[in-house]
């Protein structure tokens, strides 16, 4: 993984101590720079230079969104019946595949890092005491996303995934980074963070989430919280042996959450449990109950009375553990207010499958530096160049993500039309293989 030290150094050199909060409770800030490309002095042409998109609210622009622009995009998703795929990434190659897929589908995307993925991004050779590698890795990835999202001409929500109670120091470090970034740029480094205290008592879950939301709201960060348990195993968290009843949230719990967090800010989403399971399963083997979300929305609207929104969808839900779900269940859940669906297991496979297929196709050229079916003295450098197999992984992942965008009804959202084929993309010496 490579990342420009210049970009990180430039931002950190501009950062100073936290500024005091204003009388409204929000942190003071300089006027936001319009684009990351202005900040680092790189070209910004064609779709990168757009100020907004034909089919989206005016506040939504190419690059990383936060604050009102992010809220406007999520509201647009709920009102127009689509959900945004949220893809876990562990490298800049994976990030680039996500951005390429988003533009190919004329759609927004959510790019997210887990604590383990953040640590990997920072490098497994770096000590992770006090989560320093995970913090540094996530910040490095954030600057890569900020730099490249504009170049691909797509809006991105930059998110971090599951953060249990023991991992809170990791998110603390990332919020601190956003507070410093906000001082000089007028917006947070990230868009949102998930705090997953679903294993704690509900009262404690809500109290901690309220404290974090109050801090995050001051700089335009959104909080994603979890209710109930997502089954299965992901990134070292194993809930495969939890009781079945823990896999389903209750309308009363969702209302208590909505009420408690709404008193602090509207910048929150809820990952409610409706039978979701992390991991990989055959289609149909995961028994979802999307109507749990519908019951919760109706219950909350009854409680709100005349204050209920016209859409009758007061809560913005997040869908975790979707592998193996029927498309009909996914799309039913979208109709009940799901605006984000996590993607991890399927894109892990698609990335590996791309490498696997490349090796199978060029196997006889990958057994040594010299010698292949064309001659014992023929060089194989252009075959074992890591760019070749990694590009194969990216292409395969872009293809798989196309199915995700289709299932989530998240296509032709921006109004830009078909992406132009990239030109001048061959290597400087030999050019790439046809992967």
Short mmCIF file of C-alpha atoms in Angstrom, two decimals:
data_model
loop_
_atom_site.label_atom_id
_atom_site.label_comp_id
_atom_site.label_asym_id
_atom_site.label_seq_id
_atom_site.Cartn_x
_atom_site.Cartn_y
_atom_site.Cartn_z
CA UNK A 1 0.00 0.00 0.00
CA UNK A 2 1.33 3.41 -0.92
CA UNK A 3 0.19 6.80 0.20
CA UNK A 4 1.70 10.19 -0.40
CA UNK A 5 3.54 11.36 2.70
CA UNK A 6 3.34 14.83 1.20
CA UNK A 7 -0.46 14.87 1.53
CA UNK A 8 -0.42 13.79 5.17
CA UNK A 9 2.39 16.14 6.09
CA UNK A 10 0.71 19.07 4.40
CA UNK A 11 -2.48 18.60 6.38
CA UNK A 12 -0.76 17.99 9.70
CA UNK A 13 1.46 21.01 9.19
CA UNK A 14 -1.66 23.15 8.98
CA UNK A 15 -3.22 21.67 12.12
CA UNK A 16 -3.02 23.27 15.52
CA UNK A 17 -4.67 22.85 18.92
CA UNK A 18 -8.43 22.49 19.16
CA UNK A 19 -10.31 25.76 18.94
CA UNK A 20 -12.99 26.60 21.50
CA UNK A 21 -16.60 25.90 20.66
CA UNK A 22 -18.81 28.72 19.52
CA UNK A 23 -21.86 29.94 21.38
CA UNK A 24 -23.97 27.50 19.40
CA UNK A 25 -21.89 24.55 20.56
CA UNK A 26 -20.28 24.02 17.17
CA UNK A 27 -16.53 24.37 16.75
CA UNK A 28 -15.23 27.50 15.05
CA UNK A 29 -13.63 26.89 11.68
CA UNK A 30 -12.12 28.58 8.70
CA UNK A 31 -14.17 28.83 5.53
CA UNK A 32 -14.12 25.36 3.89
CA UNK A 33 -11.82 24.88 0.93
CA UNK A 34 -13.93 23.94 -2.03
CA UNK A 35 -11.87 20.94 -3.10
CA UNK A 36 -9.12 18.66 -1.84
CA UNK A 37 -7.36 19.25 -5.14
CA UNK A 38 -7.10 22.95 -4.27
CA UNK A 39 -5.56 22.00 -0.94
CA UNK A 40 -2.80 19.80 -2.34
CA UNK A 41 -2.37 21.48 -5.72
CA UNK A 42 -3.28 18.71 -8.14
CA UNK A 43 -5.29 18.93 -11.38
CA UNK A 44 -9.08 18.78 -11.12
CA UNK A 45 -10.71 18.48 -14.52
CA UNK A 46 -13.89 17.13 -16.12
CA UNK A 47 -16.22 15.59 -13.51
CA UNK A 48 -13.81 16.39 -10.70
CA UNK A 49 -14.50 20.07 -11.36
CA UNK A 50 -18.28 19.74 -10.94
CA UNK A 51 -19.84 21.73 -8.11
CA UNK A 52 -22.87 19.41 -7.88
CA UNK A 53 -24.74 16.66 -9.74
CA UNK A 54 -27.75 16.96 -12.09
CA UNK A 55 -29.98 14.59 -10.09
CA UNK A 56 -28.92 15.27 -6.50
CA UNK A 57 -29.38 18.10 -4.01
CA UNK A 58 -27.13 21.07 -4.75
CA UNK A 59 -25.06 20.51 -1.61
CA UNK A 60 -23.86 17.07 -2.81
CA UNK A 61 -20.56 17.33 -4.68
CA UNK A 62 -17.70 15.12 -5.91
CA UNK A 63 -15.47 14.04 -3.05
CA UNK A 64 -16.04 13.24 0.61
CA UNK A 65 -19.28 14.53 2.12
CA UNK A 66 -20.01 15.52 5.70
CA UNK A 67 -22.51 17.64 7.60
CA UNK A 68 -25.52 18.86 5.66
CA UNK A 69 -24.33 17.53 2.29
CA UNK A 70 -24.11 14.02 3.75
CA UNK A 71 -27.54 14.36 5.36
CA UNK A 72 -29.02 15.61 2.09
CA UNK A 73 -27.66 12.56 0.26
CA UNK A 74 -29.03 10.11 2.85
CA UNK A 75 -32.40 11.87 2.75
CA UNK A 76 -32.40 11.63 -1.05
CA UNK A 77 -31.70 7.89 -0.80
CA UNK A 78 -34.59 7.33 1.60
CA UNK A 79 -37.02 9.45 -0.40
CA UNK A 80 -36.08 7.83 -3.70
CA UNK A 81 -35.99 4.20 -2.55
CA UNK A 82 -32.34 3.22 -2.82
CA UNK A 83 -29.57 2.31 -0.40
CA UNK A 84 -25.88 3.13 -0.73
CA UNK A 85 -23.38 0.26 -0.68
CA UNK A 86 -20.82 0.61 2.13
CA UNK A 87 -17.68 -1.34 1.26
CA UNK A 88 -14.98 -2.32 3.73
CA UNK A 89 -11.51 -1.54 2.33
CA UNK A 90 -8.03 -2.55 3.48
CA UNK A 91 -5.86 -1.01 0.73
CA UNK A 92 -5.73 1.85 -1.73
CA UNK A 93 -6.28 -0.71 -4.51
CA UNK A 94 -9.58 -1.71 -2.91
CA UNK A 95 -10.54 1.93 -2.49
CA UNK A 96 -9.83 2.67 -6.14
CA UNK A 97 -11.99 -0.29 -7.20
CA UNK A 98 -14.87 1.13 -5.14
CA UNK A 99 -14.51 4.57 -6.70
CA UNK A 100 -14.32 3.06 -10.19
CA UNK A 101 -17.45 1.00 -9.50
CA UNK A 102 -19.33 4.02 -8.18
CA UNK A 103 -18.62 6.02 -11.31
CA UNK A 104 -19.43 3.04 -13.56
CA UNK A 105 -22.84 2.85 -11.87
CA UNK A 106 -23.34 6.63 -11.80
CA UNK A 107 -23.83 6.45 -8.05
CA UNK A 108 -22.61 7.51 -4.63
CA UNK A 109 -20.71 5.08 -2.42
CA UNK A 110 -19.70 4.64 1.21
CA UNK A 111 -16.11 3.59 1.86
CA UNK A 112 -15.42 2.27 5.34
CA UNK A 113 -12.58 0.92 7.46
CA UNK A 114 -12.79 -1.55 10.32
CA UNK A 115 -10.24 -1.38 13.14
CA UNK A 116 -8.46 -4.45 11.75
CA UNK A 117 -8.61 -3.07 8.22
CA UNK A 118 -7.23 0.24 9.45
CA UNK A 119 -4.35 -1.54 11.16
CA UNK A 120 -3.60 -3.46 7.96
CA UNK A 121 -3.69 -0.22 5.98
CA UNK A 122 -1.08 1.18 8.36
CA UNK A 123 1.04 -1.96 8.01
CA UNK A 124 1.22 -5.15 10.06
CA UNK A 125 4.86 -4.36 10.80
CA UNK A 126 3.80 -1.31 12.85
CA UNK A 127 3.14 -1.76 16.57
CA UNK A 128 -0.54 -1.27 17.40
CA UNK A 129 -0.21 -0.48 21.10
CA UNK A 130 -2.94 2.02 22.06
CA UNK A 131 -4.34 1.42 18.54
CA UNK A 132 -1.73 3.75 17.07
CA UNK A 133 -1.33 1.70 13.87
CA UNK A 134 -5.12 1.48 13.42
CA UNK A 135 -5.47 5.23 13.95
CA UNK A 136 -2.62 6.07 11.58
CA UNK A 137 -3.86 3.58 8.99
CA UNK A 138 -7.41 4.96 8.99
CA UNK A 139 -6.14 8.54 8.72
CA UNK A 140 -3.85 7.57 5.85
CA UNK A 141 -6.74 5.84 4.10
CA UNK A 142 -8.95 8.89 4.68
CA UNK A 143 -6.49 11.14 2.86
CA UNK A 144 -6.33 8.68 -0.03
CA UNK A 145 -10.13 8.65 -0.28
CA UNK A 146 -10.32 12.43 -0.07
CA UNK A 147 -7.69 12.85 -2.77
CA UNK A 148 -9.09 10.31 -5.23
CA UNK A 149 -12.88 10.59 -4.74
CA UNK A 150 -12.87 13.98 -6.45
CA UNK A 151 -10.78 12.63 -9.31
CA UNK A 152 -13.35 9.89 -9.98
CA UNK A 153 -16.13 12.49 -9.82
CA UNK A 154 -18.34 10.70 -7.27
CA UNK A 155 -19.74 11.62 -3.84
CA UNK A 156 -18.37 9.48 -1.00
CA UNK A 157 -19.33 9.03 2.63
CA UNK A 158 -16.15 8.10 4.52
CA UNK A 159 -17.03 5.84 7.44
CA UNK A 160 -15.52 3.55 10.06
CA UNK A 161 -17.17 0.24 10.88
CA UNK A 162 -17.88 -1.67 14.12
CA UNK A 163 -16.28 -0.13 17.20
CA UNK A 164 -16.99 -2.07 20.39
CA UNK A 165 -16.43 -0.63 23.85
CA UNK A 166 -12.83 -1.82 24.02
CA UNK A 167 -12.09 -0.16 20.66
CA UNK A 168 -13.36 3.30 21.66
CA UNK A 169 -9.77 4.67 21.94
CA UNK A 170 -9.43 3.95 18.21
CA UNK A 171 -12.46 6.09 17.32
CA UNK A 172 -11.37 8.72 19.87
CA UNK A 173 -8.16 9.12 17.88
CA UNK A 174 -10.06 9.46 14.62
CA UNK A 175 -12.50 12.04 16.00
CA UNK A 176 -9.52 14.00 17.31
CA UNK A 177 -8.03 13.90 13.81
CA UNK A 178 -11.32 15.21 12.41
CA UNK A 179 -11.43 18.00 14.98
CA UNK A 180 -7.95 19.13 13.97
CA UNK A 181 -8.82 18.87 10.28
CA UNK A 182 -12.02 20.85 10.88
CA UNK A 183 -10.08 23.76 12.33
CA UNK A 184 -8.18 24.37 9.11
CA UNK A 185 -10.61 23.00 6.51
CA UNK A 186 -14.07 23.72 7.88
CA UNK A 187 -15.13 20.07 7.71
CA UNK A 188 -14.16 16.82 9.46
CA UNK A 189 -11.64 14.41 7.97
CA UNK A 190 -14.18 11.57 8.12
CA UNK A 191 -17.92 11.64 7.45
CA UNK A 192 -19.17 9.24 10.13
CA UNK A 193 -18.25 6.60 12.67
CA UNK A 194 -20.02 3.51 13.96
CA UNK A 195 -20.06 2.78 17.68
CA UNK A 196 -21.27 -0.76 18.31
CA UNK A 197 -22.25 -1.20 21.95
CA UNK A 198 -24.93 -3.77 21.19
CA UNK A 199 -23.35 -6.18 23.69
CA UNK A 200 -23.80 -3.63 26.49
CA UNK A 201 -27.06 -2.89 28.33
CA UNK A 202 -29.32 -0.59 26.29
CA UNK A 203 -29.14 2.22 28.84
CA UNK A 204 -25.34 2.23 28.74
CA UNK A 205 -25.36 1.94 24.95
CA UNK A 206 -27.53 5.05 24.64
CA UNK A 207 -25.67 7.10 27.24
CA UNK A 208 -22.31 6.55 25.58
CA UNK A 209 -23.73 7.13 22.11
CA UNK A 210 -25.30 10.41 23.25
CA UNK A 211 -21.95 11.60 24.58
CA UNK A 212 -20.21 10.77 21.33
CA UNK A 213 -22.98 12.24 19.18
CA UNK A 214 -22.80 15.54 21.08
CA UNK A 215 -19.08 15.75 20.37
CA UNK A 216 -19.35 14.61 16.76
CA UNK A 217 -22.25 16.89 15.86
CA UNK A 218 -20.14 19.97 16.54
CA UNK A 219 -18.05 19.26 13.46
CA UNK A 220 -20.67 17.61 11.24
CA UNK A 221 -19.89 13.93 11.90
CA UNK A 222 -22.67 11.34 11.82
CA UNK A 223 -22.98 8.51 14.36
CA UNK A 224 -24.08 5.00 13.40
CA UNK A 225 -25.13 2.89 16.36
CA UNK A 226 -26.20 -0.75 16.66
CA UNK A 227 -29.14 -2.34 18.43
CA UNK A 228 -29.41 -6.08 18.91
CA UNK A 229 -26.78 -8.48 17.62
CA UNK A 230 -25.67 -9.18 14.06
CA UNK A 231 -24.96 -12.90 14.00
CA UNK A 232 -22.00 -14.72 12.48
CA UNK A 233 -18.36 -13.63 12.55
CA UNK A 234 -16.52 -10.64 11.08
CA UNK A 235 -13.15 -9.03 11.75
CA UNK A 236 -12.56 -11.07 14.91
CA UNK A 237 -16.03 -10.53 16.42
CA UNK A 238 -17.87 -13.86 16.72
CA UNK A 239 -21.60 -13.82 17.53
CA UNK A 240 -22.39 -17.19 15.97
CA UNK A 241 -23.49 -18.69 19.30
CA UNK A 242 -25.80 -15.87 20.42
CA UNK A 243 -29.47 -16.68 21.22
CA UNK A 244 -31.85 -16.27 18.30
CA UNK A 245 -33.88 -13.59 20.11
CA UNK A 246 -30.80 -11.34 20.19
CA UNK A 247 -30.88 -11.20 16.38
CA UNK A 248 -34.13 -9.19 16.35
CA UNK A 249 -34.56 -5.64 17.64
CA UNK A 250 -37.80 -4.60 19.32
CA UNK A 251 -39.82 -1.54 18.19
CA UNK A 252 -39.72 -0.17 21.74
CA UNK A 253 -35.90 -0.31 21.79
CA UNK A 254 -35.68 1.42 18.42
CA UNK A 255 -38.05 4.15 19.62
CA UNK A 256 -36.05 4.68 22.82
CA UNK A 257 -32.94 5.03 20.67
CA UNK A 258 -34.56 7.44 18.24
CA UNK A 259 -35.93 9.57 21.07
CA UNK A 260 -32.67 9.69 23.03
CA UNK A 261 -30.42 10.53 20.07
CA UNK A 262 -32.86 12.99 18.47
CA UNK A 263 -32.56 15.12 21.60
CA UNK A 264 -28.88 15.57 20.73
CA UNK A 265 -28.80 15.71 16.91
CA UNK A 266 -30.40 14.34 13.77
CA UNK A 267 -27.03 13.05 12.52
CA UNK A 268 -27.42 9.40 13.38
CA UNK A 269 -28.40 6.10 11.80
CA UNK A 270 -29.47 2.86 13.46
CA UNK A 271 -28.19 -0.61 12.63
CA UNK A 272 -31.15 -2.55 13.98
CA UNK A 273 -31.11 -6.33 14.04
CA UNK A 274 -33.68 -8.15 11.91
CA UNK A 275 -32.00 -11.52 11.47
CA UNK A 276 -28.79 -10.22 9.89
CA UNK A 277 -25.75 -12.52 9.91
CA UNK A 278 -22.12 -11.69 9.08
CA UNK A 279 -20.26 -14.15 6.88
CA UNK A 280 -20.95 -16.11 3.73
CA UNK A 281 -24.04 -18.25 3.21
CA UNK A 282 -25.99 -19.75 0.32
CA UNK A 283 -28.82 -17.52 -0.90
CA UNK A 284 -31.92 -18.15 1.16
CA UNK A 285 -30.07 -19.54 4.18
CA UNK A 286 -30.28 -16.22 6.03
CA UNK A 287 -33.78 -15.68 7.44
CA UNK A 288 -34.40 -11.97 7.49
CA UNK A 289 -37.47 -10.32 8.95
CA UNK A 290 -37.52 -6.88 7.28
CA UNK A 291 -41.01 -6.20 8.63
CA UNK A 292 -39.38 -5.60 12.01
CA UNK A 293 -38.16 -2.31 10.53
CA UNK A 294 -41.62 -1.50 9.21
CA UNK A 295 -43.18 -2.19 12.62
CA UNK A 296 -40.61 0.05 14.28
CA UNK A 297 -41.25 2.94 11.88
CA UNK A 298 -45.01 2.68 12.43
CA UNK A 299 -44.56 2.44 16.21
CA UNK A 300 -42.36 5.55 16.28
CA UNK A 301 -44.77 7.47 14.05
CA UNK A 302 -47.58 6.64 16.48
CA UNK A 303 -45.46 7.99 19.31
CA UNK A 304 -44.58 11.14 17.38
CA UNK A 305 -48.17 11.84 16.34
CA UNK A 306 -48.42 15.06 14.33
CA UNK A 307 -44.63 15.45 14.52
CA UNK A 308 -44.04 12.31 12.44
CA UNK A 309 -42.39 13.02 9.08
CA UNK A 310 -44.54 12.95 5.97
CA UNK A 311 -42.58 9.97 4.67
CA UNK A 312 -43.54 7.96 7.79
CA UNK A 313 -39.92 6.83 7.89
CA UNK A 314 -38.41 8.72 10.84
CA UNK A 315 -35.44 6.36 11.27
CA UNK A 316 -32.61 5.91 8.80
CA UNK A 317 -31.63 2.25 9.09
CA UNK A 318 -28.38 0.46 8.24
CA UNK A 319 -28.29 -3.12 6.95
CA UNK A 320 -25.44 -5.27 8.29
CA UNK A 321 -24.72 -8.91 7.44
CA UNK A 322 -26.41 -9.10 4.05
CA UNK A 323 -24.47 -11.97 2.44
CA UNK A 324 -26.82 -14.78 1.50
CA UNK A 325 -29.91 -12.57 1.70
CA UNK A 326 -32.59 -12.75 -0.93
CA UNK A 327 -32.72 -9.67 -3.14
CA UNK A 328 -36.44 -9.38 -2.41
CA UNK A 329 -35.68 -9.10 1.33
CA UNK A 330 -32.99 -6.50 0.70
CA UNK A 331 -35.29 -4.36 -1.41
CA UNK A 332 -38.16 -4.76 1.05
CA UNK A 333 -35.87 -3.46 3.80
CA UNK A 334 -34.97 -0.45 1.63
CA UNK A 335 -38.66 0.37 1.47
CA UNK A 336 -38.69 0.53 5.27
CA UNK A 337 -35.95 3.14 5.51
CA UNK A 338 -32.63 1.34 4.96
CA UNK A 339 -30.21 3.85 3.42
CA UNK A 340 -26.91 1.96 3.79
CA UNK A 341 -25.92 -1.67 3.35
CA UNK A 342 -22.55 -3.05 4.37
CA UNK A 343 -20.55 -5.06 1.83
CA UNK A 344 -17.47 -7.03 2.89
CA UNK A 345 -17.57 -10.81 2.49
CA UNK A 346 -18.57 -10.69 -1.19
CA UNK A 347 -15.92 -8.15 -2.16
CA UNK A 348 -13.24 -10.04 -0.24
CA UNK A 349 -14.03 -13.00 -2.46
CA UNK A 350 -14.23 -10.97 -5.66
CA UNK A 351 -10.83 -9.43 -5.01
CA UNK A 352 -9.23 -12.82 -4.33
CA UNK A 353 -11.04 -14.41 -7.27
CA UNK A 354 -9.54 -11.82 -9.60
CA UNK A 355 -6.05 -12.80 -8.46
CA UNK A 356 -6.91 -16.50 -8.65
CA UNK A 357 -8.18 -16.16 -12.21
CA UNK A 358 -5.12 -14.19 -13.26
CA UNK A 359 -2.81 -16.90 -11.91
CA UNK A 360 -4.77 -19.60 -13.69
CA UNK A 361 -4.70 -17.70 -16.99
CA UNK A 362 -0.96 -16.98 -16.88
CA UNK A 363 0.20 -19.89 -14.73
CA UNK A 364 3.00 -20.97 -17.05
CA UNK A 365 4.39 -17.42 -17.08
CA UNK A 366 4.45 -17.16 -13.28
CA UNK A 367 6.78 -20.00 -12.33
CA UNK A 368 10.05 -18.09 -12.55
CA UNK A 369 11.55 -14.80 -13.60
CA UNK A 370 12.86 -16.33 -16.83
CA UNK A 371 11.37 -19.04 -19.02
CA UNK A 372 7.85 -19.62 -20.28
CA UNK A 373 6.06 -21.47 -23.14
CA UNK A 374 7.47 -18.94 -25.59
CA UNK A 375 11.07 -19.86 -24.75
CA UNK A 376 13.36 -20.82 -21.91
CA UNK A 377 15.10 -17.44 -22.05
CA UNK A 378 11.94 -15.32 -22.26
CA UNK A 379 11.43 -12.90 -19.32
CA UNK A 380 8.21 -12.94 -17.27
CA UNK A 381 8.48 -9.54 -15.61
CA UNK A 382 5.30 -8.08 -17.05
CA UNK A 383 3.36 -11.10 -15.76
CA UNK A 384 4.60 -11.10 -12.17
CA UNK A 385 4.55 -7.31 -11.86
CA UNK A 386 2.12 -6.98 -8.90
CA UNK A 387 0.17 -4.30 -10.74
CA UNK A 388 -1.11 -6.97 -13.13
CA UNK A 389 -2.71 -9.35 -10.65
CA UNK A 390 -3.94 -6.47 -8.48
CA UNK A 391 -5.61 -4.87 -11.48
CA UNK A 392 -7.30 -8.19 -12.19
CA UNK A 393 -8.58 -8.12 -8.61
CA UNK A 394 -9.89 -4.59 -9.08
CA UNK A 395 -11.67 -5.39 -12.35
CA UNK A 396 -13.37 -8.40 -10.79
CA UNK A 397 -14.42 -6.36 -7.75
CA UNK A 398 -15.84 -3.57 -9.91
CA UNK A 399 -17.92 -6.21 -11.69
CA UNK A 400 -19.17 -7.70 -8.39
CA UNK A 401 -20.00 -4.29 -7.00
CA UNK A 402 -22.14 -3.67 -10.05
CA UNK A 403 -24.46 -6.40 -8.77
CA UNK A 404 -24.52 -4.73 -5.34
CA UNK A 405 -25.49 -1.37 -6.85
CA UNK A 406 -28.21 -3.11 -8.86
CA UNK A 407 -29.62 -4.99 -5.86
CA UNK A 408 -29.70 -1.78 -3.81
CA UNK A 409 -31.41 0.12 -6.65
CA UNK A 410 -28.47 2.54 -6.54
CA UNK A 411 -27.79 3.10 -10.23
CA UNK A 412 -28.07 6.22 -12.41
CA UNK A 413 -28.37 8.36 -9.30
CA UNK A 414 -25.92 11.17 -10.11
CA UNK A 415 -27.21 11.97 -13.59
CA UNK A 416 -23.78 11.94 -15.25
CA UNK A 417 -24.53 9.11 -17.65
CA UNK A 418 -22.04 6.50 -18.80
CA UNK A 419 -18.45 6.97 -17.69
CA UNK A 420 -15.93 7.63 -20.43
CA UNK A 421 -13.31 4.98 -21.02
CA UNK A 422 -10.02 5.97 -19.42
CA UNK A 423 -7.18 6.72 -21.82
CA UNK A 424 -3.39 6.67 -21.50
CA UNK A 425 -3.56 3.95 -18.84
CA UNK A 426 -0.87 1.60 -20.11
CA UNK A 427 2.39 1.28 -18.22
CA UNK A 428 5.29 3.60 -19.13
CA UNK A 429 7.40 0.80 -20.63
CA UNK A 430 5.42 -2.22 -21.79
CA UNK A 431 1.77 -1.63 -21.06
CA UNK A 432 -0.56 -3.86 -19.15
CA UNK A 433 -1.87 -7.31 -19.88
CA UNK A 434 -5.48 -7.73 -20.99
CA UNK A 435 -6.97 -8.80 -17.66
#
